[in-house]
Each structure stands twice: as structure tokens, then as C-alpha cells.
Coordinates of C-alpha atoms and ligand atoms in Angstrom, one line a residue:
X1 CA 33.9 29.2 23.5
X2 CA 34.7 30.4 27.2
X3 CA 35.4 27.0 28.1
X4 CA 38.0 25.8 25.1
X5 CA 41.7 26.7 25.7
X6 CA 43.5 29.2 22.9
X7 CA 46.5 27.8 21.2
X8 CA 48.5 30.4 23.3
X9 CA 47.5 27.9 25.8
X10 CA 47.8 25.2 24.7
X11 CA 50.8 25.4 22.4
X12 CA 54.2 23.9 23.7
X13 CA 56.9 25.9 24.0
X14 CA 58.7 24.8 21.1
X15 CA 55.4 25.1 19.1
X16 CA 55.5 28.8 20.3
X17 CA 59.2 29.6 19.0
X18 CA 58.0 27.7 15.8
X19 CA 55.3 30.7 15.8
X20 CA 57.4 33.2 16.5
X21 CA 59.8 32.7 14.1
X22 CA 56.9 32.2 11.4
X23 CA 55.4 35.0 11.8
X24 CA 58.4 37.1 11.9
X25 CA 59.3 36.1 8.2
X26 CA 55.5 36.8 7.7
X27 CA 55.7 40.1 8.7
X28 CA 59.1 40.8 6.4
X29 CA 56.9 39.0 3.5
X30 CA 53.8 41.6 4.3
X31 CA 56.2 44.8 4.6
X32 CA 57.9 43.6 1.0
X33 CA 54.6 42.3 -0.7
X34 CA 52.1 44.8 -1.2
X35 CA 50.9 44.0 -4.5
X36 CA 49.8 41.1 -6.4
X37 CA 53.0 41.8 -8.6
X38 CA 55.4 41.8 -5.6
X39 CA 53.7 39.1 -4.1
X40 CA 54.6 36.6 -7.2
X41 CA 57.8 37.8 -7.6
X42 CA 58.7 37.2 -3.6
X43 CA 57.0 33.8 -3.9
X44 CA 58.7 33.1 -6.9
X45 CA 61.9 34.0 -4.8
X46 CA 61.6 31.1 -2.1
X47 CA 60.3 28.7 -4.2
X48 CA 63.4 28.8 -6.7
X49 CA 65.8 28.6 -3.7
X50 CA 63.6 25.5 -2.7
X51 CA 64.3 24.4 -6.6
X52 CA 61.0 24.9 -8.3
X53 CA 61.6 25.8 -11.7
X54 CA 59.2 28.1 -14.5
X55 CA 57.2 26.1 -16.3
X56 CA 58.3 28.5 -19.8
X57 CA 61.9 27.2 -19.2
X58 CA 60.5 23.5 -19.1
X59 CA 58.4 23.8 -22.1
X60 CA 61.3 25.5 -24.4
X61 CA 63.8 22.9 -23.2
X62 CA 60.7 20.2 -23.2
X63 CA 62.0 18.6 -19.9
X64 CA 60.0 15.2 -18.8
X65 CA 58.6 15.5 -15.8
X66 CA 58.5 13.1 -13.0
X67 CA 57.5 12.5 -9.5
X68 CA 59.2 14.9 -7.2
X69 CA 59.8 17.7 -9.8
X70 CA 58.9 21.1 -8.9
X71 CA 57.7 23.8 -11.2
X72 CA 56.0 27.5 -10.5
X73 CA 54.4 29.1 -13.6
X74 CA 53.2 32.8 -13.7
X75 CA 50.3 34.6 -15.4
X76 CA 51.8 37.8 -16.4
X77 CA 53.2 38.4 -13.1
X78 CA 50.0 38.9 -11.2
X79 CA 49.0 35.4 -10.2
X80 CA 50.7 31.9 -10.4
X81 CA 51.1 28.0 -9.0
X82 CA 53.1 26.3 -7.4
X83 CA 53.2 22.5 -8.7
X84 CA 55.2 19.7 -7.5
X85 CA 54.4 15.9 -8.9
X86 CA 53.8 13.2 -6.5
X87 CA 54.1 9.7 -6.7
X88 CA 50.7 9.6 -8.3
X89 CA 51.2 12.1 -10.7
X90 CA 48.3 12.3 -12.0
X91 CA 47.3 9.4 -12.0
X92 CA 44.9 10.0 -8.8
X93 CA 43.5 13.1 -7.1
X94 CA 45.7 16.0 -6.8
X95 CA 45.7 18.1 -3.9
X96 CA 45.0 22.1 -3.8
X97 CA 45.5 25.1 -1.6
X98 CA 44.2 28.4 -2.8
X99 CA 44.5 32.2 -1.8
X100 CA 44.4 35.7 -3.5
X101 CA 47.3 37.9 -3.7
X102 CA 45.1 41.3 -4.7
X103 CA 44.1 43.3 -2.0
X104 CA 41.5 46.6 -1.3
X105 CA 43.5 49.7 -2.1
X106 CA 43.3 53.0 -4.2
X107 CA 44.9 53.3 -8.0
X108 CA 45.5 55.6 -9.7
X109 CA 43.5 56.5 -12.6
X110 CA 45.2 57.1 -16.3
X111 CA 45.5 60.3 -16.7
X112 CA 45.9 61.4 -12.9
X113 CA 48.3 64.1 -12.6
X114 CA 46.4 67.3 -12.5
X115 CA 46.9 71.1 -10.6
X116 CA 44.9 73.0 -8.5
X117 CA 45.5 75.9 -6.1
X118 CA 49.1 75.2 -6.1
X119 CA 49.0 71.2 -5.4
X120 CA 49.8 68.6 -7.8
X121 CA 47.1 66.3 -7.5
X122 CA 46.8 62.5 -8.4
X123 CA 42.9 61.3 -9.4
X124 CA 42.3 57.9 -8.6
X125 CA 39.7 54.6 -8.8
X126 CA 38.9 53.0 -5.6
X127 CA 39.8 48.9 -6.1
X128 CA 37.9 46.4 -3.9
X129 CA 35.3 47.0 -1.1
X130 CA 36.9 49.9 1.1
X131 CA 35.5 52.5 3.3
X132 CA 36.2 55.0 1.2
X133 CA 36.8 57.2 5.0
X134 CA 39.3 55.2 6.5
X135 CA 41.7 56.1 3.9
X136 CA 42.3 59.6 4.5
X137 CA 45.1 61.7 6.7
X138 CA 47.4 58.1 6.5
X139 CA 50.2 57.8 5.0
X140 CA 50.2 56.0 1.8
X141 CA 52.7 54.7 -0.9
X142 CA 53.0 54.2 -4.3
X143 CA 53.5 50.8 -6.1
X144 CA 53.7 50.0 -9.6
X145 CA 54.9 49.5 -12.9
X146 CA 55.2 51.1 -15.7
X147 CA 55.3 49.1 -18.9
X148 CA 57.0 51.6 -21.4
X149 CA 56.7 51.1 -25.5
X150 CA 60.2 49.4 -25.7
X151 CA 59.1 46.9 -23.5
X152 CA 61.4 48.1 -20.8
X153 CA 58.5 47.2 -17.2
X154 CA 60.3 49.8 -14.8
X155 CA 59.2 49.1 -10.9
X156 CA 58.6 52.0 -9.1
X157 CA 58.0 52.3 -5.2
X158 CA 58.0 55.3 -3.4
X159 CA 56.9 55.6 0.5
X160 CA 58.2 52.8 2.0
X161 CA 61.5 53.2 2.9
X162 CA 61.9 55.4 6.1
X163 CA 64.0 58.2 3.9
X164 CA 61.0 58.3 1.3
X165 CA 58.0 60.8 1.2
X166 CA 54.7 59.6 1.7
X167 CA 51.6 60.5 -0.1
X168 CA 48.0 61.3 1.0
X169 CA 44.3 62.0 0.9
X170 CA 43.0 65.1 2.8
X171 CA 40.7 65.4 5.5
X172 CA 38.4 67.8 7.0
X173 CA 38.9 69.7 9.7
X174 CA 36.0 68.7 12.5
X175 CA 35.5 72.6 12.9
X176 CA 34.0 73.1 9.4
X177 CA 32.8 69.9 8.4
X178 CA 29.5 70.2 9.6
X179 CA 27.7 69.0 6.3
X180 CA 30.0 65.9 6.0
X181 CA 28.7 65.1 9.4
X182 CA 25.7 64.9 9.4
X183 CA 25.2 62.9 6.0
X184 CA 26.0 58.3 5.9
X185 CA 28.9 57.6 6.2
X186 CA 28.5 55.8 2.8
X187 CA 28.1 59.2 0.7
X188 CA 30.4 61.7 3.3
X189 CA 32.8 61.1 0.7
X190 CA 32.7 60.0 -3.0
X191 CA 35.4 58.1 -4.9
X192 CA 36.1 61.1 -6.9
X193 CA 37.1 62.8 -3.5
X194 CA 39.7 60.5 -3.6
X195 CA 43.2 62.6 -4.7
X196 CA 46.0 62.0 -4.1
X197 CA 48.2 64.8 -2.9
X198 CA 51.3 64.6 -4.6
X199 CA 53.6 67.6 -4.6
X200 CA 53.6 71.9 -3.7
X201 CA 56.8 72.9 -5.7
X202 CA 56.4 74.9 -8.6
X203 CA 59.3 74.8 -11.4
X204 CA 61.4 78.2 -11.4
X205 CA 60.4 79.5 -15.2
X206 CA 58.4 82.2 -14.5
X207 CA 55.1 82.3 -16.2
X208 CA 55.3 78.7 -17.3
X209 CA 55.7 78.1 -13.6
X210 CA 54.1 74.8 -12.6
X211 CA 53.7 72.2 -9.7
X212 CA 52.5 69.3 -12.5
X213 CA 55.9 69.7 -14.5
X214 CA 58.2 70.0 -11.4
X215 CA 56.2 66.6 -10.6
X216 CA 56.7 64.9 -14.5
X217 CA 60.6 66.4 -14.0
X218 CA 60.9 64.3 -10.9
X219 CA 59.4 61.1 -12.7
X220 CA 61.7 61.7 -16.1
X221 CA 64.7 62.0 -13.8
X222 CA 64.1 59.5 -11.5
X223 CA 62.0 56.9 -13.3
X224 CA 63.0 57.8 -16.4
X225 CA 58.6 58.6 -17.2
X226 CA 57.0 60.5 -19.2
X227 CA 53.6 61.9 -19.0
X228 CA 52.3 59.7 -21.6
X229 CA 53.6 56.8 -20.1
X230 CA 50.7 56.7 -17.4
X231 CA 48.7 55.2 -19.6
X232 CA 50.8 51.8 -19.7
X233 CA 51.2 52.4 -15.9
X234 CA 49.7 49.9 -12.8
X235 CA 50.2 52.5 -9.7
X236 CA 48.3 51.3 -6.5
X237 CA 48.5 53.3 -3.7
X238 CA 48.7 51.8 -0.4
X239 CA 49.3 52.3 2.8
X240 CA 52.9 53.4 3.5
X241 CA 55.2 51.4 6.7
X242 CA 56.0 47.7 7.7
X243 CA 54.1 45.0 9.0
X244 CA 54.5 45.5 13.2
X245 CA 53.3 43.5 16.3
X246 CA 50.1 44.0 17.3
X247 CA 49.5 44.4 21.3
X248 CA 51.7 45.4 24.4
X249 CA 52.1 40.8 24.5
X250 CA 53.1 40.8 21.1
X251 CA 50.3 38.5 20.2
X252 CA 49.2 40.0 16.7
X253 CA 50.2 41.8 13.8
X254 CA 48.8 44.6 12.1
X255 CA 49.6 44.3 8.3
X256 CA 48.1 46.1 4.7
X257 CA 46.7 42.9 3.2
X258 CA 46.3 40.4 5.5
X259 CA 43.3 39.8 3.3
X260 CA 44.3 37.6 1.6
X261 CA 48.4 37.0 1.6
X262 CA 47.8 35.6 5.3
X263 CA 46.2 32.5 3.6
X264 CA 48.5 32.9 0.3
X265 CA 51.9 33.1 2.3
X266 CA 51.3 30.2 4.6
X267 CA 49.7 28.0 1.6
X268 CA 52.5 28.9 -0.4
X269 CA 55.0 28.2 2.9
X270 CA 53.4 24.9 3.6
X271 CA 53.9 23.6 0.0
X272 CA 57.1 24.8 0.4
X273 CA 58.1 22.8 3.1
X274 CA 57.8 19.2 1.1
X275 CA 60.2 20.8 -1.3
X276 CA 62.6 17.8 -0.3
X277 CA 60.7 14.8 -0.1
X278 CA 58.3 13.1 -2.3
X279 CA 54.8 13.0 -2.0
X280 CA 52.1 10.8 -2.4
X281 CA 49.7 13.2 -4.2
X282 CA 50.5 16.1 -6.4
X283 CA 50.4 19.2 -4.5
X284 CA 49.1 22.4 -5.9
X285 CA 49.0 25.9 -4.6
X286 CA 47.0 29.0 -6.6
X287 CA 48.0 31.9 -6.0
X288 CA 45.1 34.4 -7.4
X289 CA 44.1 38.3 -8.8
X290 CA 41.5 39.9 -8.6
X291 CA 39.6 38.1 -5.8
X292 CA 38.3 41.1 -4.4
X293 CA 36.5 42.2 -7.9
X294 CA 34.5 39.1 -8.5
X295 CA 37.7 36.7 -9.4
X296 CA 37.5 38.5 -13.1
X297 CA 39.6 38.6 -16.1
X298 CA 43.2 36.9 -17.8
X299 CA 44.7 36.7 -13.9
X300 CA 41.4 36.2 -11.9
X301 CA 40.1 32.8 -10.7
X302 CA 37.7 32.4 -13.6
X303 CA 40.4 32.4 -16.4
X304 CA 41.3 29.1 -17.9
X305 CA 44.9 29.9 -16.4
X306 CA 44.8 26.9 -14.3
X307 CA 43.7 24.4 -16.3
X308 CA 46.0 25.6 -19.6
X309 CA 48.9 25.2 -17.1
X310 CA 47.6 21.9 -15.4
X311 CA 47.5 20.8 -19.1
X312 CA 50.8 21.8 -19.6
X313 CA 52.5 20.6 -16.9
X314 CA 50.2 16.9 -17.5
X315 CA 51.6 16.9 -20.9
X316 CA 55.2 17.2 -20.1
X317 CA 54.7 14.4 -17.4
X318 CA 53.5 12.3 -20.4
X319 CA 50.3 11.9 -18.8
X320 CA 47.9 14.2 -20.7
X321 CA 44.8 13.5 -22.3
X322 CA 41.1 15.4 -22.4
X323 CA 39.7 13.1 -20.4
X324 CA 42.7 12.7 -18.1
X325 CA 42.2 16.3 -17.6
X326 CA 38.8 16.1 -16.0
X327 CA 39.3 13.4 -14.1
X328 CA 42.4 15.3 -12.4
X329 CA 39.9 18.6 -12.1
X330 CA 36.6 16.6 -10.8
X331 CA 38.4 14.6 -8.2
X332 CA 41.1 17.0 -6.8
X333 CA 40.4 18.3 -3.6
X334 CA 41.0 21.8 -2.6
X335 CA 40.8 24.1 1.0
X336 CA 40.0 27.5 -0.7
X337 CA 41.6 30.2 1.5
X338 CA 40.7 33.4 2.6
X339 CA 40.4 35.3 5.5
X340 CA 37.1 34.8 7.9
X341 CA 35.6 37.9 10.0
X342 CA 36.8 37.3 13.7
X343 CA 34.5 37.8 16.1
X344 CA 35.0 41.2 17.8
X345 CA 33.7 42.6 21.3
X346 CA 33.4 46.0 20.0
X347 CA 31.3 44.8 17.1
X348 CA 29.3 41.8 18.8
X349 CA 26.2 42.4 17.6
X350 CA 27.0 41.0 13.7
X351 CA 27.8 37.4 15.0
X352 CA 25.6 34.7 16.1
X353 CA 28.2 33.6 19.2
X354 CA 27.8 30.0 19.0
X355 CA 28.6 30.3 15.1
X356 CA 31.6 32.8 15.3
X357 CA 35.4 32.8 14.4
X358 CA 37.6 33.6 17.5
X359 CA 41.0 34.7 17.7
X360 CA 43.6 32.2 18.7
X361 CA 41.9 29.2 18.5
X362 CA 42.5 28.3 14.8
X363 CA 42.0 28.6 10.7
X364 CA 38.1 28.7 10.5
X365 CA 36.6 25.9 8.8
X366 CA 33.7 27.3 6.3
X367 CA 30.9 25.0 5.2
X368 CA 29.6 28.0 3.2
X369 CA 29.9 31.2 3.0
X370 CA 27.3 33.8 0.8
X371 CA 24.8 36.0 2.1
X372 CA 20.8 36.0 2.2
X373 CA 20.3 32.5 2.4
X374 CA 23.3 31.1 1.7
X375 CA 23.6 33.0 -2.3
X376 CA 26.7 32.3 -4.0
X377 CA 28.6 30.4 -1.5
X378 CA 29.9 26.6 -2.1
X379 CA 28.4 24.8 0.4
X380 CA 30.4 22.2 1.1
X381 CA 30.0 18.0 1.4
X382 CA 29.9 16.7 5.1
X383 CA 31.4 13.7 3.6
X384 CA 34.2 16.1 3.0
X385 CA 34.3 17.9 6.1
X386 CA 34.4 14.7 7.6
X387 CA 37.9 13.4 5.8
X388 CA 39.2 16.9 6.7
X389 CA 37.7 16.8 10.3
X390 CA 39.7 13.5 10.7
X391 CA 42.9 14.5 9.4
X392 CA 43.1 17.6 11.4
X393 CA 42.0 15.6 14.9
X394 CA 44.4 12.6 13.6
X395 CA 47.4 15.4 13.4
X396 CA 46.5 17.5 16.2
X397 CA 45.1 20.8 14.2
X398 CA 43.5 22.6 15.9
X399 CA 40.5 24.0 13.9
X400 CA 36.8 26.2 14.0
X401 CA 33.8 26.0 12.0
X402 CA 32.5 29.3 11.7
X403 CA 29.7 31.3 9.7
X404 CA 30.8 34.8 8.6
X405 CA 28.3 36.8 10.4
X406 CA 24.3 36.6 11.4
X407 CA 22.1 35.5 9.1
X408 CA 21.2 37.8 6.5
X409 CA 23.7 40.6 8.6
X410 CA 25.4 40.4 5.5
X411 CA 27.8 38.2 3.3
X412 CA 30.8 37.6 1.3
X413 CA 32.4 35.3 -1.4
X414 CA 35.8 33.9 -2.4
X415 CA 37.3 31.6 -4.9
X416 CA 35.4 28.0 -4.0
X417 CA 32.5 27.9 -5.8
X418 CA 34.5 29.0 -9.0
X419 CA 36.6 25.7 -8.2
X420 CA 33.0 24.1 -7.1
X421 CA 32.8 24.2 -10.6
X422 CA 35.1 21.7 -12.0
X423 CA 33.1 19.4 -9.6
X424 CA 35.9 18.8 -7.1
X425 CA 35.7 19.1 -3.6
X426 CA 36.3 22.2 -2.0
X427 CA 35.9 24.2 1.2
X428 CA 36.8 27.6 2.8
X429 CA 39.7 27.4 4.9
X430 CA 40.4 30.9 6.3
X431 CA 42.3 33.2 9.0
X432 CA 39.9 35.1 11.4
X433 CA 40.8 39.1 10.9
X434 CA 39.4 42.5 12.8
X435 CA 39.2 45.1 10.6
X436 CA 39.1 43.6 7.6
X437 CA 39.6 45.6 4.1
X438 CA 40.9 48.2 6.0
X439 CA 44.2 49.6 5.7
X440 CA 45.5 48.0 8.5
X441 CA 44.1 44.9 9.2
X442 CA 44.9 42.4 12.8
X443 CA 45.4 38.2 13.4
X444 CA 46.6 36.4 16.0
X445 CA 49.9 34.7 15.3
X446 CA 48.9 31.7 16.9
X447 CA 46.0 31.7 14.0
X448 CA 48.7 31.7 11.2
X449 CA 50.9 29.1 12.8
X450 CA 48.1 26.8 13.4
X451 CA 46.8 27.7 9.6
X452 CA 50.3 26.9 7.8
X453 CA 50.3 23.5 10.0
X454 CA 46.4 22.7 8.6
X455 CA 47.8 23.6 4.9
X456 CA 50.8 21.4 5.4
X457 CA 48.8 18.3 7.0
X458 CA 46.1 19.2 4.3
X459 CA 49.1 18.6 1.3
X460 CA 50.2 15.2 2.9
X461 CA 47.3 13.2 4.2
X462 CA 44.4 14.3 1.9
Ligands
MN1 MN1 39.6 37.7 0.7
MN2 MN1 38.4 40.7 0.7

């Protein structure tokens, strides 16, 4: 790699104000969006002001759809896609960018609130792969919904505006935590450790004094919650404070969540950007749940989600029929999205150097990804490779192709090989990251620039 220029490099200087000013919005996107939820809803946001319009509002009215129409459609708020009808329709291969809008973080179990020694206390369940250590003395926020019985869904979000409290998980002191020490770092701390401190005011009734009902009086009053209502409540704790620049040059950005709203945001973006002309191909971009545990359930990549709303959307354009359907699903082609393990000096050892993701030069190409012989991943077609390879050296995209690690160091999965299975052609497309499913994860601007431009040139010349 010594030899290769970075894109800091070898950017002009327009390209680098083009960065810039990307990555700015990025950040405002990341400090906003720190659930799945707020992540569709601030999509939703900027693709209606680019004229994109729901796909329920479509069906009621039963609008025809043509080439250049634009529609976004929503699975229950937690994952959704962005479709706009090309010149084909559907009549040939439809083009797809993918990324997951879930992220690792801590929520809060059902019934969480309890009291001990004078705390209120919050009980939680660990979501994603997270090191269950790097989560406590921070400051964390809470996010969520709660979904009360008259169907009222009241967004709460506490922590994150400078004037808020914070929340957090306790550590020990390194003068008495001599038996932590000395065990793995895998079992120094158990996901029941994980509570949440939440309050240290008792109520003023004597007797009945209690730091659990000051806490449900704060909720009544200012969320308009009761106790019961935490069981039709999504609260995710997170950590609490903006995106920010990354480095005393400016040339990164430490975010929550990078993983994988760095891929989402700048699919989403370049599909975005063809909002006013019409395409060749129909462009697609999934925004998906529950990536980080195994893709599952109504909102996960392995729900029929898509292809009920592909069918949808077909039928309104006139164009849909079973066999139509596979067709459109075995020849699309897709670049699945998600975030790749940049190599790291501190942590050399994992990668194979000839075979590693680097900062700054690029979105990593992924020919598969798995662990222990390749298991699980969708190991992509060089015939494929190949058209992408050309589009990208035809367009000047710059571009790596990367394993994740050293053979059998380790592994990990995303959304391609659930696509894989419709038969179409996919690959992993992703950003390289340090620190990864932390809660602050780094990238290289230059990386999401140059990824947005691969999505865009992906969209119009696949
Ligand atoms: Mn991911
Ligand atoms: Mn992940």
C-alpha cells in the first residue's frame, strides 16, 4: 500500500470541498439519527423534500406509476426503501444499494426501573456484539418510544441536548477491583451488570419515601408515562453527544453508529441525488433492522418486506406478475453495504497486509466475507467484480478489495448472502472503521466521499 497515493492526495480541490461539505451534513445526520427509528424518519425527511412519496398514500389513491416517479415505503418505522422507476421499469434489471440502520447499543429491559441503596436503577439487555467494558463511566442517552394503549407513540429523548442529564453504567475503582482484574475480559462483567443509573432523589412523603416514584413522577409529568407503559416501550440507550471531527487535521469523524448509517446515509444520499433526472434502470435503496442480530424478524433483512413492497410498487406500474417478480429479483444487481475493519497499527497483527482495508484510499470491495473458511459469506462472481471493477476505473472511483481480517482470526456477516438468495448478484461494498461496535466508532472522510460517489456511479452505469 506504501506506494498508492490516499484520496487526501489525490483529490482536487474542489473534490475536497465536495467532502467537506458531505461530511458535515453526515455528521448533523449521525448526531440526529441514533436509532433505527430516527434514522427512517430523517431519511424519510430528505427524500420527501426531493419528492419521493409513501407508497400507503399511492396505494389508497391507486396512483399509476411511471418512469421517474419516486416512492419511499416504511416497515413500521424501523426499516424502509427508497424506489424510483427508471426508463426500464421493470422491465430489465433493477439496481440495489443496501445498508442497516440498527446499531450495537444497550436497551432497556421491560420492567427496568428498580431501587437500591438509594439509586434508581434501570436493568437492561445488551443488543448487538459489544464489549460489554467499553460501555461503562460514558455518558449515555436515552432513545425511544413509547407506544401507549390509545395508540398515542410518544418520542422520548433525553441526553442529548447540552441542557439535558445523561445517564450511566458504573465502574470500579482500580483500587479495589482486584478480582475484576485479574479474570477475561469476556466475563469481568456480565450483561446483568449492566444498570443503568438513573436518579438519587427520593420523593418528600416520609415513609413512603422513594427514589423509583420521584423517577415514574418525572416520566408522568414530562412524558406523560406510566409505569405500566414500559412494557409497550423501545428505550435504547446510547451514547450521549454529537458526531465531532476526528484528529488535530480534521480528517475523520468519531460517531455512535458509524456501523452501519456510514453505508446507509451515503446509499440513501447517492439515490438521492438522481431525484431530478430519469434513469435508465430502476434504482433501489434498503434501508435495514436488525443487521447486527442475524438480519431477524418483521423489519430484518430476511422478512418478505422487500419483495411485498417490490410487488406493490410493480403492480401499480402495471407491470406485475409472479414470474415478473422473479425475474426483477434473480437479475437485479446489488452492492450490499456495510462497514469493513480498517486496518489499524495498534492492532496489526489481525490483518494479512497485502489483504487489508486502509484508511483513505476508498469503499472496500468484499468478494466474501465469513469466517473459518469462508462460512456464511456470499462469495461473489468475478464476472461481477469485473463489470463493477470497470465502472469504477471507467468513472474514476477509487476502490480496495479487502478481506476482513487473517484467515480464521475471526469473521463477520452482513446482508448479501440473504439477497444471494433471490439469485441476484451481489457484493459487499463497505467503509473501513477503527473501533468498530464500539461506542464511538472513526472513518476517514475521504472514505465516505469516495463511498457516496461509488453508490452514485453504481445507480447509473450498472
Ligand atoms: Mn454492520
Ligand atoms: Mn456490526
Amino acid at each position: 500500500m506504501g506506494k498508492k497515493k490516499t484520496l487526501w492526495e489525490t483529490y482536487t480541490p474542489e473534490q475536497l470541498a465536495a467532502a467537506n461539505a458531505f461530511c458535515e451534513d453526515y455528521k448533523v445526520f449521525m448526531s440526529n439519527c441514533k436509532t433505527e427509528r430516527e434514522c427512517v424518519s430523517g431519511i424519510i425527511d430528505l427524500a420527501e423534500e426531493k419528492g419521493y412519496r409513501d407508497l400507503n398514500e399511492l396505494l389508497k389513491e391507486g396512483t399509476e406509476l411511471k418512469a421517474g416517479d419516486k416512492i419511499y415505503v416504511s416497515n413500521r418505522g424501523k426499516m424502509m426503501m427508497l424506489v424510483q422507476l427508471g426508463e426500464c421499469t421493470f422491465k430489465e434489471h433493477i439496481n440495489i444499494l443496501g445498508g442497516h440502520i440498527d446499531s450495537p447499543r444497550i436497551d432497556l429491559k421491560p420492567t427496568p426501573l428498580y431501587e437500591d441503596s438509594g439509586f434508581g436503577l434501570m436493568k437492561t439487555h445488551y443488543y448487538g456484539g459489544i464489549k460489554k467494558y467499553q460501555w461503562l463511566a460514558l455518558p449515555l442517552a436515552l432513545h425511544g418510544v413509547i407506544a401507549k394503549k390509545d395508540g398515542r407513540v410518544i418520542n422520548v429523548v433525553i441526553g442529548e441536548d447540552p441542557s439535558d442529564p445523561v445517564f450511566g453504567i458504573t465502574d470500579l475503582l482500580p483500587h479495589f477491583d482486584k478480582d475484576m482484574r485479574t479474570k477475561p475480559i469476556g466475563t469481568a462483567f456480565t450483561g446483568e451488570d449492566l444498570n443503568v443509573s438513573f436518579g438519587s432523589i427520593p420523593t418528600e412523603d416520609g415513609e413512603e419515601s422513594s427514589v423509583r416514584k420521584n423517577i415514574l413522577n418525572i416520566l408522568k409529568e414530562k412524558y406523560d408515562m406510566d409505569e405500566e407503559d414500559f412494557l409497550s416501550a423501545e428505550f435504547e440507550i446510547v451514547p450521549a453527544g454529537p458526531a465531532r471531527d476526528y484528529g488535530i487535521d480534521r480528517g475523520m469523524i468519531m460517531a455512535y453508529g458509524h456501523d452501519d448509517r456510514i453505508c446507509s446515509y451515503t446509499s440513501a444520499l447517492a439515490q438521492l441525488a438522481y431525484a431530478d433526472t430519469v434513469t435508465k434502470h430502476t434504482l433501489v435503496s434498503l434501508l435495514v433492522d436488525k443487521e447486527e442480530i442475524g438480519s431477524v424478524g418483521a423489519t430484518g433483512m430476511q422478512s418478505r418486506f422487500f419483495e411485498n413492497a417490490m410487488a406493490e410498487i410493480m403492480n401499480l406500474a402495471g407491470e406485475y406478475t409472479e414470474l415478473n417478480m422473479r425475474r426483477i429479483l434473480s437479475t437485479a444487481k446489488m452492492l450490499s453495504s456495510d462497514v469493513t475493519n480498517g486496518f489499524d497499527p495498534n492492532y496489526a497483527s489481525i490483518h494479512d497486509k497485502n489483504n487489508a482495508p486502509f484508511f483513505a484510499f476508498g469503499p472496500t470491495l468484499h468478494k466474501y466475507t465469513g469466517g473459518g473458511g469462508k462460512g456464511g459469506s456470499n462469495d461473489a462472481s468475478p464476472e461481477f467484480i469485473a463489470e463493477i471493477r470497470k465502472i469504477y476505473d471507467d468513472n474514476e472511483i477509487r476502490f480496495q478489495l479487502a478481506e476482513l481480517g487473517k484467515v480464521d482470526g475471526g469473521g463477520g456477516g452482513t446482508i448479501a448472502y440473504i439477497m444471494g438468495n433471490y439469485n441476484m448478484d451481489v457484493i459487499d461494498l463497505g467503509i473501513p472503521v477503527h473501533s468498530m461496535h464500539a461506542p464511538w466508532e472513526t472513518a476517514s472522510k475521504v472514505d465516505i466521499y469516495e463511498a457516496y460517489r461509488a453508490y452514485k456511479a453504481f445507480l447509473e452505469f450498472m
